[in-house]
Short mmCIF file of C-alpha atoms in Angstrom, two decimals:
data_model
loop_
_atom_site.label_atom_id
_atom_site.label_comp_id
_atom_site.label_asym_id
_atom_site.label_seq_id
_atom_site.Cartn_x
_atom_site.Cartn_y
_atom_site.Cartn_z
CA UNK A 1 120.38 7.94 249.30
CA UNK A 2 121.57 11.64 250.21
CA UNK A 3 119.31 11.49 253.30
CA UNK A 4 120.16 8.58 254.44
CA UNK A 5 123.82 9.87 254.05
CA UNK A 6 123.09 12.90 255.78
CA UNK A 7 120.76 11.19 258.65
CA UNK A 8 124.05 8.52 259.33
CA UNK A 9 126.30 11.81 259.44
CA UNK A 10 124.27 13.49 262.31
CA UNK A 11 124.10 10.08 264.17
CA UNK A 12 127.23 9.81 264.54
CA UNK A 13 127.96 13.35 265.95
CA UNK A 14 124.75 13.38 268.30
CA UNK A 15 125.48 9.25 269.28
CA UNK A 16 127.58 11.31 271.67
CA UNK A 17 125.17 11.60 274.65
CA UNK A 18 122.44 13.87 272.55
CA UNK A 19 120.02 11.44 270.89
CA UNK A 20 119.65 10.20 267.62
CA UNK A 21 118.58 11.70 264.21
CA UNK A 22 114.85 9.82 263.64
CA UNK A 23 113.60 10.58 260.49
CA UNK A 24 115.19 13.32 257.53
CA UNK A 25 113.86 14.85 254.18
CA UNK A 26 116.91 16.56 252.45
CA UNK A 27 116.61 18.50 249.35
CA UNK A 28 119.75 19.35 247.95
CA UNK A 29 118.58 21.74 244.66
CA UNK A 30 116.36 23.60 247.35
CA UNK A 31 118.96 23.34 250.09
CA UNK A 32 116.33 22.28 252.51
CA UNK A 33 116.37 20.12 255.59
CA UNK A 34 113.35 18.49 257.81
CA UNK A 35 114.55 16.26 260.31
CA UNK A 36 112.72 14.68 263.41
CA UNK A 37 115.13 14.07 266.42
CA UNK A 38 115.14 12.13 269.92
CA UNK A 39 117.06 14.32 271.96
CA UNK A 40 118.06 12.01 275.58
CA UNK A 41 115.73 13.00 278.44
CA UNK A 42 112.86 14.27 275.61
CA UNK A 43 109.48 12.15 276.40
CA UNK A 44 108.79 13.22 272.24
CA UNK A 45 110.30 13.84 269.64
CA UNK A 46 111.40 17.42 267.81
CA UNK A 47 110.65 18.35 264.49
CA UNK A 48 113.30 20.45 262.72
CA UNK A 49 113.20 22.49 259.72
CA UNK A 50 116.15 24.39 258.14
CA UNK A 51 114.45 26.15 255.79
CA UNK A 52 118.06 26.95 253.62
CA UNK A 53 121.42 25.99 254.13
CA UNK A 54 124.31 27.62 252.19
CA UNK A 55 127.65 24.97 252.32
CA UNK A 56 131.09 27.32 251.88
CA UNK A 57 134.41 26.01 251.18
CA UNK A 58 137.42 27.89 252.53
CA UNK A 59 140.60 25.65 250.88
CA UNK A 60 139.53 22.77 251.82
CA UNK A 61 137.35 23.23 255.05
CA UNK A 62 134.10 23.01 254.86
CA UNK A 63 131.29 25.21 256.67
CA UNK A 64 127.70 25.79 256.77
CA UNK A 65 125.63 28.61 256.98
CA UNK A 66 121.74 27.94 258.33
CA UNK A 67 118.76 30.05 258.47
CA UNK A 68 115.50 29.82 258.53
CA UNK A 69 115.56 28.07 261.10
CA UNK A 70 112.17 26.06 263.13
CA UNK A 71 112.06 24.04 265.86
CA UNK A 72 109.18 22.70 267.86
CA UNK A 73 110.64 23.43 270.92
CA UNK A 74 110.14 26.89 271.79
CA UNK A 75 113.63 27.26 274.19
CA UNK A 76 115.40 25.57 271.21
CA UNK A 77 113.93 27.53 268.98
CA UNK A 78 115.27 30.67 271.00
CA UNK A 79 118.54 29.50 271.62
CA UNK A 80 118.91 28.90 267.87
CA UNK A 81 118.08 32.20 266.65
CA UNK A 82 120.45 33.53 269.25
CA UNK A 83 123.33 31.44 268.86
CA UNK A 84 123.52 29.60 265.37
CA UNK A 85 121.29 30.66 262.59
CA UNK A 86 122.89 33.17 260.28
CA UNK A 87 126.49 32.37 261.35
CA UNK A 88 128.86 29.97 260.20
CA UNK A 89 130.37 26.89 261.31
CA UNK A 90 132.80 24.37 260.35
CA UNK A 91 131.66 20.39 259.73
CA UNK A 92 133.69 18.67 261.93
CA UNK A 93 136.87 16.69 259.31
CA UNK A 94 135.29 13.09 260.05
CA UNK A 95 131.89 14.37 258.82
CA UNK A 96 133.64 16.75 256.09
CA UNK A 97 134.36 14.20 253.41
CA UNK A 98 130.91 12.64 253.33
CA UNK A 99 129.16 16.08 253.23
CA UNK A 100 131.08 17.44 250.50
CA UNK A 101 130.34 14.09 248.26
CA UNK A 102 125.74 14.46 249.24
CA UNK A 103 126.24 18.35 248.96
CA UNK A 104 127.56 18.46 245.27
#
């Protein structure tokens, strides 16, 4: 059910000219996440795995923190560890409520 959640939830921000979430394993106790996505103008698909996510609420904004990081992409994995794992970011508001219901 949570995955499912989650899997719609990244659809509808990648929908957007990036590709489409194909498969998703979410463990919320573990706050784990292995996803499989096809990215637009990728002949395969790439295998994801956040190996922990910490959600934060500031009032009533919500943001996530990744690490751990893997991606079977080696350029994706690099741009990654540059530019998103370890900092945070807010969920977007239309993807917000929905989060905050599968992340408690």
């Amino acid at each position: 059910m949570k995955s499912t959640a989650i899997r719609q939830g990244l659809n509808m921000f990648l929908k957007n000219g990036y590709g489409e979430v194909t498969a998703l394993q979410f463990d919320g106790r573990e706050r784990t996440l292995k996803m499989q996505l096809m990215l637009n103008g990728e002949s395969s698909s790439i295998e994801v795995e956040v190996g922990r996510f910490e959600p934060e609420m500031e009032g009533d904004d919500l943001y996530v923190r990744l690490s751990e990081v893997r991606i079977s992409r080696a350029w994706l994995q690099a741009l990654v560890q540059s530019r998103i794992e370890g900092r945070r970011f807010k969920v977007p508001a239309a993807l917000a409520g929905m989060a905050k219901l599968v992340l408690s």
